[in-house]
Every structure is written in C-alpha cells, then in structure tokens.
Coordinates of C-alpha atoms in Angstrom, one line a residue:
Chain A
M1 CA -35.9 -31.1 16.8
K2 CA -37.0 -30.0 20.3
S3 CA -34.5 -28.0 22.2
T4 CA -34.6 -29.8 25.5
W5 CA -32.0 -29.6 28.1
T6 CA -30.5 -32.9 27.0
S7 CA -30.5 -31.9 23.4
R8 CA -28.6 -28.7 24.3
F9 CA -26.1 -30.8 26.3
T10 CA -25.4 -33.2 23.4
S11 CA -24.9 -30.2 21.1
F12 CA -22.4 -28.8 23.7
L13 CA -20.5 -32.2 23.8
F14 CA -19.6 -31.7 20.1
I15 CA -17.8 -28.4 20.8
L16 CA -16.3 -29.4 24.1
P17 CA -13.1 -31.0 22.8
Y18 CA -12.1 -28.0 20.8
L19 CA -13.3 -25.6 23.5
A20 CA -11.0 -27.4 25.9
A21 CA -8.0 -27.0 23.6
F22 CA -9.0 -23.4 22.9
G23 CA -9.3 -22.7 26.6
L24 CA -6.1 -24.5 27.7
F25 CA -3.7 -23.4 24.9
L26 CA -5.1 -20.1 23.9
L27 CA -7.4 -18.4 26.3
F28 CA -5.7 -19.4 29.5
P29 CA -2.2 -18.5 28.2
I30 CA -3.4 -15.0 27.2
L31 CA -4.8 -14.3 30.7
Y32 CA -1.9 -16.0 32.4
G33 CA 0.6 -14.0 30.4
F34 CA -1.0 -10.8 31.7
V35 CA -0.7 -12.1 35.3
I36 CA 2.9 -13.0 34.7
S37 CA 3.7 -9.6 33.3
L38 CA 2.5 -8.1 36.7
Q39 CA 4.9 -10.4 38.6
D40 CA 8.6 -10.5 39.3
F41 CA 8.8 -13.8 37.5
E42 CA 12.3 -15.3 37.5
L43 CA 12.4 -18.5 35.5
L44 CA 14.4 -20.4 38.1
S45 CA 12.9 -19.1 41.4
A46 CA 9.8 -20.6 43.0
A47 CA 8.3 -17.4 44.3
H48 CA 6.8 -14.9 41.9
P49 CA 5.9 -11.7 43.9
F50 CA 3.3 -9.4 42.5
V51 CA 4.9 -6.1 41.4
G52 CA 2.0 -4.4 39.7
L53 CA 2.9 -2.4 36.7
R54 CA 6.6 -2.3 37.5
N55 CA 7.7 -4.3 34.5
Y56 CA 5.9 -2.0 32.2
I57 CA 7.2 1.1 34.0
T58 CA 10.8 -0.2 33.6
I59 CA 10.3 -0.7 29.9
F60 CA 9.2 2.9 29.5
T61 CA 11.9 4.4 31.8
P62 CA 14.7 5.8 29.7
G63 CA 18.2 4.5 30.7
T64 CA 17.1 1.0 31.8
Y65 CA 18.3 -2.1 30.1
E66 CA 14.7 -3.2 29.3
N67 CA 14.0 0.2 27.8
S68 CA 16.9 0.0 25.5
I69 CA 16.3 -3.5 24.2
F70 CA 12.6 -3.0 23.8
F71 CA 12.8 0.2 21.8
R72 CA 15.9 -0.7 19.9
G73 CA 14.4 -4.0 19.0
L74 CA 11.2 -2.2 18.0
W75 CA 13.1 0.2 15.8
T76 CA 15.0 -2.7 14.1
T77 CA 11.7 -4.5 13.5
F78 CA 10.2 -1.4 12.2
Q79 CA 13.0 -1.0 9.7
F80 CA 12.5 -4.5 8.5
V81 CA 8.7 -3.8 8.0
L82 CA 9.6 -0.7 6.1
Y83 CA 12.0 -2.4 3.8
S84 CA 10.0 -5.6 3.2
V85 CA 6.3 -4.8 3.1
P86 CA 6.3 -2.6 0.0
L87 CA 8.3 -5.2 -1.9
L88 CA 6.2 -8.0 -0.6
I89 CA 3.2 -6.2 -2.1
V90 CA 4.6 -4.8 -5.3
V91 CA 6.7 -7.9 -6.3
G92 CA 3.9 -10.2 -5.3
L93 CA 1.4 -8.4 -7.5
G94 CA 4.0 -8.1 -10.3
M95 CA 4.6 -11.9 -10.2
A96 CA 0.9 -12.6 -10.2
M97 CA 0.4 -10.4 -13.2
L98 CA 3.3 -12.0 -15.0
V99 CA 2.0 -15.5 -14.3
N100 CA -1.4 -14.5 -15.6
A101 CA 0.1 -13.1 -18.8
L102 CA 1.8 -16.4 -19.6
P103 CA 0.2 -18.9 -22.0
A104 CA -2.5 -20.9 -20.2
K105 CA -0.4 -24.1 -20.4
L106 CA 2.6 -22.6 -18.5
R107 CA 0.7 -20.8 -15.8
G108 CA 0.3 -23.8 -13.4
L109 CA 4.0 -24.7 -13.8
F110 CA 5.4 -21.2 -13.0
R111 CA 2.9 -20.7 -10.2
T112 CA 4.2 -23.9 -8.6
F113 CA 7.8 -22.8 -9.1
Y114 CA 7.3 -19.5 -7.5
F115 CA 5.2 -20.9 -4.7
L116 CA 7.6 -23.8 -3.8
P117 CA 9.9 -22.1 -1.2
Y118 CA 6.8 -21.2 0.8
A119 CA 6.5 -25.0 1.7
L120 CA 9.9 -25.0 3.4
S121 CA 10.4 -24.5 7.1
A122 CA 12.3 -21.5 8.5
S123 CA 15.3 -23.6 9.3
V124 CA 15.6 -25.2 5.9
M125 CA 15.2 -21.8 4.3
A126 CA 17.9 -20.4 6.6
V127 CA 20.4 -23.2 6.1
I128 CA 20.1 -22.9 2.4
W129 CA 20.7 -19.2 2.4
L130 CA 23.6 -19.4 4.9
M131 CA 25.3 -21.5 2.2
M132 CA 24.2 -19.1 -0.6
F133 CA 25.5 -16.1 1.3
D134 CA 28.7 -17.6 2.6
T135 CA 31.5 -15.1 2.2
N136 CA 34.1 -17.5 0.8
A137 CA 32.5 -20.6 -0.6
G138 CA 29.0 -19.2 -1.0
F139 CA 27.3 -19.4 -4.4
I140 CA 26.6 -15.7 -4.7
N141 CA 30.1 -14.6 -3.9
S142 CA 31.6 -17.3 -6.1
L143 CA 29.5 -16.0 -8.9
L144 CA 30.5 -12.4 -8.3
Q145 CA 34.2 -13.5 -8.3
K146 CA 33.7 -15.3 -11.6
L147 CA 32.4 -12.0 -13.0
G148 CA 35.6 -10.3 -11.8
L149 CA 33.8 -8.6 -8.9
T150 CA 34.8 -8.7 -5.2
G151 CA 32.8 -10.8 -2.8
I152 CA 30.3 -9.1 -0.5
P153 CA 30.1 -9.7 3.3
W154 CA 26.3 -10.4 3.0
L155 CA 25.6 -11.3 6.6
T156 CA 28.2 -9.3 8.4
A157 CA 28.0 -5.7 7.2
T158 CA 25.4 -3.1 6.5
P159 CA 23.6 -2.4 4.3
W160 CA 24.2 -5.9 2.8
V161 CA 22.7 -7.6 5.8
W162 CA 19.4 -5.8 5.3
I163 CA 19.4 -6.6 1.6
A164 CA 20.1 -10.3 2.4
L165 CA 17.3 -10.5 5.0
V166 CA 14.8 -8.8 2.6
L167 CA 15.9 -11.0 -0.3
T168 CA 15.5 -14.3 1.7
T169 CA 12.1 -13.1 3.0
L170 CA 10.9 -12.4 -0.5
W171 CA 12.2 -15.7 -1.7
W172 CA 10.6 -17.6 1.1
T173 CA 7.2 -15.9 1.4
I174 CA 6.4 -14.1 -1.9
G175 CA 4.5 -17.2 -3.2
F176 CA 1.7 -16.7 -0.6
N177 CA 1.0 -13.1 -1.8
M178 CA 1.4 -14.1 -5.4
I179 CA -1.3 -16.8 -5.0
I180 CA -3.7 -14.4 -3.3
F181 CA -3.2 -11.8 -6.1
V182 CA -3.6 -14.4 -8.9
N183 CA -7.0 -15.4 -7.5
A184 CA -8.0 -11.7 -7.1
L185 CA -6.9 -10.9 -10.7
N186 CA -8.9 -13.8 -12.0
E187 CA -12.0 -12.4 -10.5
V188 CA -11.8 -9.0 -12.2
P189 CA -14.6 -9.1 -14.8
E190 CA -13.1 -9.5 -18.3
D191 CA -15.6 -7.0 -19.9
Y192 CA -14.2 -4.1 -17.8
Y193 CA -11.0 -4.5 -19.7
E194 CA -12.8 -5.0 -23.0
A195 CA -14.8 -1.8 -22.5
A196 CA -11.6 0.1 -21.5
A197 CA -9.8 -1.3 -24.6
I198 CA -12.6 0.1 -26.8
D199 CA -12.2 3.4 -25.1
G200 CA -8.5 3.3 -26.1
A201 CA -7.1 3.1 -22.6
G202 CA -3.5 2.1 -22.4
A203 CA -2.0 -0.7 -20.3
W204 CA -1.1 1.6 -17.5
S205 CA -4.4 3.4 -17.3
R206 CA -6.2 0.1 -17.4
F207 CA -4.1 -1.1 -14.5
V208 CA -4.7 2.1 -12.4
S209 CA -8.4 2.5 -13.2
I210 CA -9.6 -1.1 -13.4
T211 CA -7.2 -3.6 -11.9
L212 CA -6.2 -1.7 -8.7
P213 CA -9.7 -0.6 -7.6
S214 CA -11.1 -4.1 -8.3
I215 CA -8.5 -5.9 -6.1
R216 CA -8.5 -3.3 -3.3
P217 CA -10.0 -5.6 -0.6
V218 CA -7.3 -8.2 -1.5
M219 CA -4.7 -5.5 -1.5
L220 CA -5.7 -4.6 2.0
F221 CA -5.6 -8.3 3.1
V222 CA -2.1 -8.7 1.7
M223 CA -0.9 -5.5 3.2
I224 CA -2.2 -6.5 6.7
T225 CA -0.9 -10.0 6.6
S226 CA 2.5 -8.9 5.2
T227 CA 2.8 -6.2 7.9
I228 CA 1.8 -8.6 10.7
A229 CA 4.2 -11.3 9.4
S230 CA 7.0 -8.7 9.1
F231 CA 6.4 -7.4 12.7
N232 CA 6.7 -11.0 13.8
I233 CA 10.1 -11.5 12.1
Y234 CA 12.4 -13.8 14.0
A235 CA 13.6 -16.7 12.0
Q236 CA 15.6 -14.8 9.3
P237 CA 17.8 -12.7 11.7
F238 CA 17.9 -15.4 14.4
L239 CA 19.2 -18.1 12.1
L240 CA 21.1 -16.1 9.5
T241 CA 22.7 -13.2 11.4
R242 CA 22.2 -14.0 15.1
G243 CA 21.1 -10.4 15.3
G244 CA 24.4 -9.1 13.9
P245 CA 26.5 -7.4 12.9
G246 CA 26.5 -5.9 16.4
D247 CA 22.9 -5.4 17.2
T248 CA 21.9 -4.2 13.7
T249 CA 19.4 -6.9 13.1
K250 CA 18.4 -7.8 16.7
V251 CA 14.6 -7.5 16.1
L252 CA 12.1 -7.2 18.9
L253 CA 11.2 -10.9 19.1
I254 CA 14.9 -11.9 19.5
N255 CA 15.2 -9.5 22.4
V256 CA 11.9 -10.6 24.0
L257 CA 13.0 -14.3 23.9
D258 CA 16.5 -13.4 25.1
Q259 CA 15.0 -11.5 28.1
A260 CA 12.9 -14.6 28.9
F261 CA 15.3 -17.5 28.3
V262 CA 18.8 -16.0 28.5
R263 CA 18.2 -13.5 31.3
K264 CA 15.5 -15.7 32.7
D265 CA 13.2 -12.7 33.4
I266 CA 9.9 -14.0 32.2
G267 CA 7.9 -11.2 33.9
S268 CA 9.5 -8.4 32.0
A269 CA 9.6 -10.5 28.8
S270 CA 5.9 -11.1 29.1
A271 CA 5.3 -7.3 29.5
M272 CA 7.3 -6.8 26.3
A273 CA 5.4 -9.5 24.5
I274 CA 2.0 -8.0 25.5
L275 CA 3.2 -4.5 24.3
M276 CA 4.4 -6.0 21.1
A277 CA 1.1 -7.9 20.5
L278 CA -0.9 -4.7 21.3
L279 CA 1.2 -2.9 18.8
I280 CA 0.6 -5.5 16.1
M281 CA -3.1 -5.5 16.6
M282 CA -3.2 -1.7 16.6
V283 CA -1.3 -1.6 13.3
S284 CA -3.7 -4.0 11.7
I285 CA -6.8 -2.2 13.0
V286 CA -5.4 1.2 11.8
Q287 CA -4.6 -0.3 8.3
F288 CA -8.1 -1.7 8.2
R289 CA -9.7 1.6 9.1
L290 CA -7.6 3.6 6.8
T291 CA -8.4 1.5 3.8
N292 CA -12.0 1.2 4.6
R293 CA -12.4 5.0 4.8
K294 CA -10.7 5.4 1.4
E295 CA -13.2 3.1 0.0
K296 CA -16.2 5.2 1.1
V297 CA -14.9 8.4 -0.4
Chain B
M1 CA -0.4 -9.0 -27.4
G2 CA 2.6 -8.9 -29.8
K3 CA 4.8 -11.9 -30.2
A4 CA 7.9 -10.1 -29.1
K5 CA 6.2 -9.0 -25.9
K6 CA 5.0 -12.5 -25.2
I7 CA 8.6 -13.8 -25.6
G8 CA 9.9 -11.1 -23.4
L9 CA 7.4 -12.0 -20.6
L10 CA 8.3 -15.6 -20.9
V11 CA 12.0 -14.8 -20.6
L12 CA 11.3 -12.7 -17.5
A13 CA 9.2 -15.6 -16.0
I14 CA 12.1 -18.0 -16.6
L15 CA 14.6 -15.7 -15.1
I16 CA 12.5 -15.4 -11.9
A17 CA 12.0 -19.1 -11.8
L18 CA 15.8 -19.6 -12.0
F19 CA 16.3 -17.3 -9.1
V20 CA 13.6 -19.1 -7.1
L21 CA 14.8 -22.6 -7.9
L22 CA 18.5 -22.1 -7.9
P23 CA 19.0 -22.3 -4.1
L24 CA 17.1 -25.5 -4.0
V25 CA 19.1 -27.1 -6.9
W26 CA 22.3 -25.9 -5.2
M27 CA 21.2 -27.5 -1.9
L28 CA 20.5 -30.8 -3.7
S29 CA 23.8 -30.6 -5.6
T30 CA 25.9 -29.8 -2.5
A31 CA 24.3 -32.7 -0.6
F32 CA 26.1 -35.0 -3.0
K33 CA 29.5 -33.3 -2.7
N34 CA 32.4 -34.2 -0.4
D35 CA 33.6 -31.5 2.0
F36 CA 36.5 -30.5 -0.1
E37 CA 34.4 -29.9 -3.1
A38 CA 31.5 -28.2 -1.2
L39 CA 33.9 -25.7 0.3
S40 CA 35.9 -25.1 -2.8
G41 CA 33.7 -22.3 -4.1
R42 CA 33.5 -24.1 -7.5
M43 CA 30.2 -23.5 -9.1
N44 CA 29.5 -26.9 -10.5
F45 CA 25.9 -28.1 -10.3
F46 CA 27.0 -31.7 -11.0
P47 CA 29.4 -33.0 -8.3
Q48 CA 32.7 -34.1 -9.8
K49 CA 32.8 -37.1 -7.5
P50 CA 29.2 -37.7 -6.4
T51 CA 28.9 -39.3 -3.0
L52 CA 26.1 -40.7 -0.8
D53 CA 28.3 -40.4 2.3
N54 CA 26.5 -37.3 3.6
F55 CA 23.1 -39.1 3.5
V56 CA 24.4 -42.4 4.9
Q57 CA 26.2 -40.7 7.8
G58 CA 23.3 -38.3 8.5
L59 CA 20.7 -41.0 8.6
S60 CA 22.8 -43.5 10.7
G61 CA 23.1 -40.8 13.4
E62 CA 26.9 -41.0 13.6
L63 CA 27.1 -37.5 12.3
M64 CA 27.9 -34.9 15.0
N65 CA 25.8 -36.9 17.5
T66 CA 22.6 -35.9 15.8
P67 CA 19.9 -38.5 15.5
I68 CA 18.5 -37.3 12.2
L69 CA 16.3 -40.4 11.7
R70 CA 14.7 -39.9 15.1
W71 CA 14.1 -36.3 14.4
I72 CA 12.3 -37.2 11.1
I73 CA 10.2 -39.8 12.9
N74 CA 9.4 -37.3 15.7
S75 CA 8.3 -34.7 13.1
L76 CA 6.2 -37.1 11.1
S77 CA 4.5 -38.6 14.2
V78 CA 3.8 -35.3 15.9
G79 CA 2.5 -33.9 12.6
I80 CA 0.2 -36.9 11.9
V81 CA -1.2 -37.1 15.4
G82 CA -1.6 -33.3 15.7
T83 CA -3.3 -33.2 12.4
A84 CA -5.7 -36.1 13.3
I85 CA -6.7 -34.3 16.5
V86 CA -7.2 -31.0 14.7
L87 CA -9.4 -32.6 12.0
L88 CA -11.5 -34.4 14.6
I89 CA -12.1 -31.7 17.1
D90 CA -12.4 -28.8 14.6
S91 CA -14.9 -30.7 12.5
M92 CA -17.0 -31.5 15.5
A93 CA -16.9 -27.9 16.7
A94 CA -17.7 -26.5 13.2
F95 CA -20.6 -29.0 12.9
A96 CA -22.0 -27.9 16.2
L97 CA -21.6 -24.2 15.3
A98 CA -23.1 -24.5 11.9
R99 CA -25.8 -27.2 12.2
L100 CA -26.9 -27.4 15.8
P101 CA -28.9 -24.2 16.5
D102 CA -29.6 -25.2 20.1
L103 CA -25.9 -25.1 21.0
P104 CA -25.7 -22.9 24.1
L105 CA -23.8 -19.6 23.5
R106 CA -23.5 -20.4 19.8
R107 CA -23.0 -16.8 18.6
T108 CA -20.7 -15.9 21.5
L109 CA -18.4 -18.9 20.9
L110 CA -18.3 -18.3 17.1
S111 CA -17.3 -14.7 17.5
M112 CA -14.8 -15.6 20.2
F113 CA -13.1 -18.2 17.9
I114 CA -13.1 -15.8 14.9
A115 CA -11.7 -13.0 17.1
S116 CA -8.9 -15.3 18.2
L117 CA -7.6 -15.5 14.6
M118 CA -6.0 -12.0 15.1
I119 CA -4.1 -12.9 18.2
P120 CA -0.4 -12.7 17.5
S121 CA 1.4 -15.8 18.7
V122 CA 3.9 -13.8 20.7
L123 CA 1.1 -13.2 23.2
T124 CA 0.8 -16.9 24.1
F125 CA 4.3 -18.1 23.7
L126 CA 5.8 -17.4 27.1
P127 CA 2.8 -18.3 29.3
M128 CA 2.3 -21.5 27.3
Y129 CA 6.0 -22.4 28.0
I130 CA 5.4 -21.7 31.7
E131 CA 2.1 -23.7 31.6
F132 CA 3.8 -26.8 30.1
N133 CA 6.8 -26.4 32.4
T134 CA 4.5 -26.3 35.4
L135 CA 2.7 -29.5 34.2
G136 CA 6.1 -31.2 33.7
L137 CA 5.4 -31.5 30.0
I138 CA 8.4 -29.7 28.5
N139 CA 10.4 -32.1 26.3
T140 CA 7.4 -34.4 25.7
Y141 CA 5.4 -35.2 22.6
Q142 CA 2.3 -33.6 24.3
A143 CA 4.2 -30.3 24.3
L144 CA 4.9 -30.6 20.6
I145 CA 1.3 -31.6 19.7
L146 CA -1.2 -29.8 22.0
P147 CA -0.5 -26.1 21.2
A148 CA -1.4 -26.8 17.6
T149 CA -4.9 -28.0 18.5
A150 CA -6.1 -24.6 19.8
G151 CA -6.0 -22.7 16.4
A152 CA -9.4 -21.6 15.2
F153 CA -8.5 -21.5 11.5
G154 CA -9.8 -25.1 10.9
V155 CA -13.0 -24.4 12.8
F156 CA -13.6 -21.3 10.7
L157 CA -12.8 -23.1 7.4
L158 CA -15.1 -26.1 8.2
Y159 CA -17.8 -23.8 9.6
Q160 CA -18.0 -22.0 6.3
F161 CA -18.3 -25.3 4.5
F162 CA -20.9 -26.8 6.9
V163 CA -23.0 -23.7 6.9
S164 CA -23.5 -23.9 3.1
F165 CA -24.5 -27.6 3.2
P166 CA -28.0 -28.1 1.8
K167 CA -30.6 -28.2 4.5
E168 CA -32.9 -30.7 2.7
I169 CA -30.6 -33.7 3.1
E170 CA -30.2 -32.9 6.8
E171 CA -33.9 -32.5 7.3
A172 CA -34.7 -35.8 5.5
A173 CA -32.2 -37.5 7.7
R174 CA -33.7 -36.0 10.8
I175 CA -37.2 -37.2 9.9
D176 CA -35.7 -40.7 9.6
G177 CA -34.7 -40.3 13.2
V178 CA -30.9 -40.0 12.6
N179 CA -29.3 -38.6 15.8
K180 CA -26.7 -35.8 15.9
W181 CA -23.7 -38.1 16.0
N182 CA -24.8 -40.0 12.9
L183 CA -25.7 -36.8 11.2
Y184 CA -22.2 -35.6 11.8
A185 CA -20.3 -38.9 11.2
R186 CA -22.4 -40.4 8.4
I187 CA -23.8 -37.5 6.5
L188 CA -21.8 -34.3 6.9
L189 CA -18.3 -35.6 7.4
P190 CA -18.3 -37.8 4.2
S191 CA -19.4 -34.7 2.3
A192 CA -16.4 -32.7 3.6
V193 CA -13.6 -35.1 2.5
S194 CA -12.0 -32.6 0.2
I195 CA -12.1 -29.7 2.6
M196 CA -10.8 -31.9 5.4
M197 CA -7.9 -32.9 3.1
T198 CA -7.2 -29.3 2.6
L199 CA -7.2 -28.5 6.3
G200 CA -5.1 -31.7 6.9
I201 CA -2.4 -30.6 4.5
F202 CA -2.3 -27.1 5.9
T203 CA -2.2 -28.3 9.5
F204 CA 0.4 -31.0 8.9
M205 CA 2.7 -28.5 7.2
G206 CA 2.2 -26.0 9.9
I207 CA 3.2 -28.4 12.6
Y208 CA 6.0 -30.0 10.6
N209 CA 7.6 -26.6 9.7
D210 CA 7.2 -24.9 13.1
F211 CA 10.6 -24.3 14.7
V212 CA 10.5 -21.7 17.4
W213 CA 8.1 -23.5 19.8
P214 CA 9.8 -27.0 19.3
L215 CA 13.2 -25.3 19.8
Y216 CA 12.2 -24.1 23.3
A217 CA 9.7 -26.9 24.2
T218 CA 12.3 -29.7 23.8
T219 CA 15.5 -30.0 25.7
S220 CA 17.0 -33.3 24.9
P221 CA 18.5 -34.2 21.4
E222 CA 16.1 -37.2 21.0
M223 CA 13.0 -35.1 21.4
R224 CA 13.8 -32.5 18.7
T225 CA 11.8 -32.2 15.6
I226 CA 13.7 -32.1 12.3
T227 CA 13.1 -28.4 11.9
A228 CA 14.2 -27.5 15.4
G229 CA 17.2 -29.9 15.0
I230 CA 18.3 -28.2 11.8
A231 CA 17.9 -24.8 13.4
M232 CA 20.2 -26.0 16.3
M233 CA 22.8 -27.2 13.8
A234 CA 22.7 -24.0 11.8
T235 CA 23.2 -21.8 14.9
G236 CA 25.1 -24.1 17.1
S237 CA 28.8 -24.8 17.3
Y238 CA 28.7 -27.6 14.8
T239 CA 31.5 -27.8 12.3
Q240 CA 30.6 -26.3 9.1
S241 CA 30.3 -29.0 6.6
Y242 CA 28.0 -27.8 3.8
G243 CA 27.8 -31.3 2.2
K244 CA 26.4 -32.9 5.4
L245 CA 24.2 -29.9 6.3
M246 CA 22.7 -29.9 2.9
A247 CA 22.1 -33.6 2.9
M248 CA 20.1 -33.2 6.2
T249 CA 18.3 -30.2 4.9
T250 CA 17.3 -32.1 1.8
I251 CA 16.0 -34.9 4.0
A252 CA 14.1 -32.4 6.2
A253 CA 12.6 -30.6 3.2
L254 CA 11.5 -33.7 1.2
P255 CA 8.4 -34.7 3.1
V256 CA 6.8 -31.3 3.0
L257 CA 7.9 -30.7 -0.6
I258 CA 6.2 -33.9 -1.7
I259 CA 3.0 -33.2 0.3
F260 CA 3.0 -29.6 -1.0
I261 CA 3.4 -30.6 -4.7
V262 CA 0.8 -33.3 -4.4
G263 CA -1.7 -31.2 -2.4
Q264 CA -0.9 -27.9 -4.0
K265 CA -4.5 -27.3 -5.2
S266 CA -5.9 -27.9 -1.7
F267 CA -3.2 -25.7 -0.2
V268 CA -4.0 -22.8 -2.5
K269 CA -7.7 -23.3 -1.7
A270 CA -7.0 -23.1 2.1
I271 CA -4.9 -19.9 1.6
T272 CA -7.6 -18.3 -0.5
S273 CA -10.3 -19.0 2.0
S274 CA -8.2 -18.0 5.0
G275 CA -9.4 -14.4 4.8
V276 CA -10.0 -13.0 1.4
K277 CA -13.7 -12.6 0.9

C-alpha cells in the first residue's frame, strides 16, 4: 500500500478515539495535577493563585500539619508493605506449589477456590470481614469463645489490627499471585527435575537450585506488583478500621484524600500525590534494577 | 510421592480452601438470618428460621433509603457501556499500531502507551476529579464510564495479538482491494473474538468493582454504583444489621462471581499476559 498523505490520515483515524481518551483522562490529568500542586488550590474557592513550590516545601518542613500527615502516612504505608509483601510472595508461591502437587483432576477446582475472592470488590471484601472480625457477634470471636478463649479486639487494638489487615489482604489478593506462580512453575522444564532426581538431590535442594532460578523473572514481577499494590493500600484500612485505632492504620492514601476532600486543600494534596507516585515508581525501578543485576552475576 | 504425603497435601489444600471459602459461606448464610439470629454470635451455617426478608427489603429500596436495585442497574450499565467503548477503541488503536506501518508517530505512541502502564492511579485521581468537576460532570454516568477508557492495558494486550497475526491473509486481502476498515472489521476483529472476550471480562470486572473513584465521583444516592453504595453503608452511620448488609453484599457480589467463574480461563489468560514474559 502506498503511504500517501491520505493513507496516513486514515491510519491515524483508527488511533484517534483511544488517543483522545488517553489524552483527556490520563495525559492531561498528569500534567494538570502538576500545575495544581503549584497552586493554592482550595476546592471551594474560584481563584487558584500560583505559589510555586510552597506546597512541597510545607510538606518537607518539620512541624507543619502537612509534614506530619505525609510522613506518618508514609510510615504507616511502609509498615503495611513490610508486613504484607513477604507473605504475599511466600504464601502465593506455597499455594501454587501445593495446587500443582495435587492430583490433576483436583487442580482446577482448588485453583478456582483460592482465586475466588480476587473477583470481589473492595467493599464486598470489607463488609464480609467487618462481620467476621466483629468483636461480639463476629465469626472468629464466636469461634474463639467456643474454644474457651477470650475474644480479640481485631480492628481496635494493635497488633491485632495489623494482623487483621494483612489477613484480609492475603485472603482477597493472594489468588492473583498464585495464578502467576502456577503458570511459571508449569513452564519449568520437567527434565531439569528428572536430572536432579538422578543426581540424588532432595526436595529442598531441587527447590533452591532449579525452581527458584527458573521462576526468577516471575518472582520479580510478583514482587514489584505486590509492592506497588501494597503502597497503594487504601480500601482495607479505609473500610475496616477507618485508619484506627487512633491513627495507627491511617495510610498515606487516606491522608492524601482527607487533605483533598475533608480539608479541601487540593493543591497540597496534589503535591502529596505526586510525591507518593514518584516514590512508587522509584521503588519499582530500584527493584527492577536490583533483580536484573543479580541475574547478570 | 508416597501415599501418606499425598493425603497430607490434600488435607492441607482442603484446610486452606475452608479458610478461603468460609467467609463467603458465612455471608450467604447470614443473608438468610433475621437480625436477632445474625447478632446472636451463634455459629450455625444453616439459619434456624431462614428468611428472604433481607433480600426483599433490600431490592425494594425500602431499606435505610438505599436504592439497591438502582445501584445494581447503574453498575451493570456503566460496566457494559464502558467495556463496549474500551473494546472498540482499544482494538482500533491496537490494529493501527500493529498492522498500519504508515501510522504517523507509530513507535512514539506505542512506547508512550506502554510507559503509561506504570503510572500509579494516585497521580491522576485528584486532577481528574477537578477536570470532571469543571466540566460539570461529577455525579453523571460519563464520570463513571470515561476514566476507564484511558487505560492502555487493552491496547497492549490486543497489540500483542494483532502483531502475531499471519501476514499472508492480510496481504491476500489487500491484493483483493480490501480497505483498512474492512481489514480491521471483517478480517482481524473476527479472529480476535477470544482475546476480546478476555479483555471484556477483565474490563467489566475492573469497572464494576472499582469503588474509590465512584465514591467521590457521585454525590447523590441514585447515582451510586453498588460497590460505592456498599462502601457508604459499611462506613456510614447506618444501623448495623448484618442480615441486611449481607443480603446486599451477596447481591453485589453475585454478578462478578458468575462472570468470574464462567470466564475464569479468559481471566487467567489476561493476568498471565499482563506482564509476565
């Protein structure tokens, strides 16, 4: 086909609708968000004076309200990442190996069971677990009482609140990681294991010297996606604990949206959102680099 | 593997399955209990006096002034329309990127779309809210649908499919004088039915399950989606009635659970191709 001006124009028409959506609801908001972060942008006032980097400077000035909610939220989020990511990887891999070790007929069934909660929305997940964790009538405490134990204030006291949040997160999202690992495990060449078995390698040494190296790229993928998802945590504490007890589980995203919609300070909230996004992107780049370097050695 | 070990693994698998499924079974069971029984702390999976009251009241809208039926209809329509738009515009864009080499800025656009996959949603949330607010579109269906159309995941997924489509069929069609639109609509699109289904399921579930954006992008009770509505009820000052809450949660979960179970293979495929290569 000749590449005439009209031909190029028709080709362009095919991409135009998506390009418009991309521009209007992704590219423009990113640029506009940066502009807002340089403004004194009150949600309810008409004028939005330009203030340069003031919003950012305030966030980094110790003693200010913005400084405290940003860094406390960040620390809370970081704690959640620290508690959840290792479990999301280890348990996900463990469940994938378990499913793969089952008789072929049962594999599909159990995979579906484990994957099912992933289909639920955050609010359905939260409402179900609010009921499970209820101090008086909740399923878990009723069970504990039946066993002669005392009930636990799951959502209102530390460290239980962290255990509750990590547990619900695992329940809700582990299916995703499990599926990824199942696919990766299925692609490890069978003869590697056969060769190792002939050499008399035990289960653990086969796992360490064959399974882990073979699935390394997938491991990296799961690590990065789990870390990003955990950095973005919002639904679990917002719906289950309202950030409590006190501010224990007030993660960064709760604070950013509070700053925007409760305190109506969109400018400062945008600056926080940009810093948060930069941090998330930096973490994933660092993880990517680190794992890539290891592979070369 | 020894027999004892096999049985041990099976027992472990069943225990984990119980842990995973128990909350769902409990939700279903509680939905059929009256308030007294739901709050009694009794651990009966079969309600002593099963009742449909929770569902009837929930769907009729007389419950706590929450138009559940309207929320469900909102969610379904927003999900279906959004998915239809995504399928159309993503497939056209992917077709152009993969099969129309004279597309201006082809490489630049492709790398821009792929790069956008790593943009965290927190970056666009507030400016998009301001954008829709300025346009007077907060609390409209447009606000619930349009943001979902910008994601590049579908373009990327379909691009990979279209790129691997055999060139011979396409060339034969071109010699016959088929134009670009017919090449897209008559030849490439019909070959992509299964991958389009995959993308459709993925997109629908994403829109149906989203709750943060609809929570802020809607202001009146009638405009809520079911996920945003349930979230409001869970955090708001509504009276705690687990029976009713669970009946509504069951209704909210049912459409996606059905789609998920039916389209599970597609869903798994979409996840696998979403980045693991």
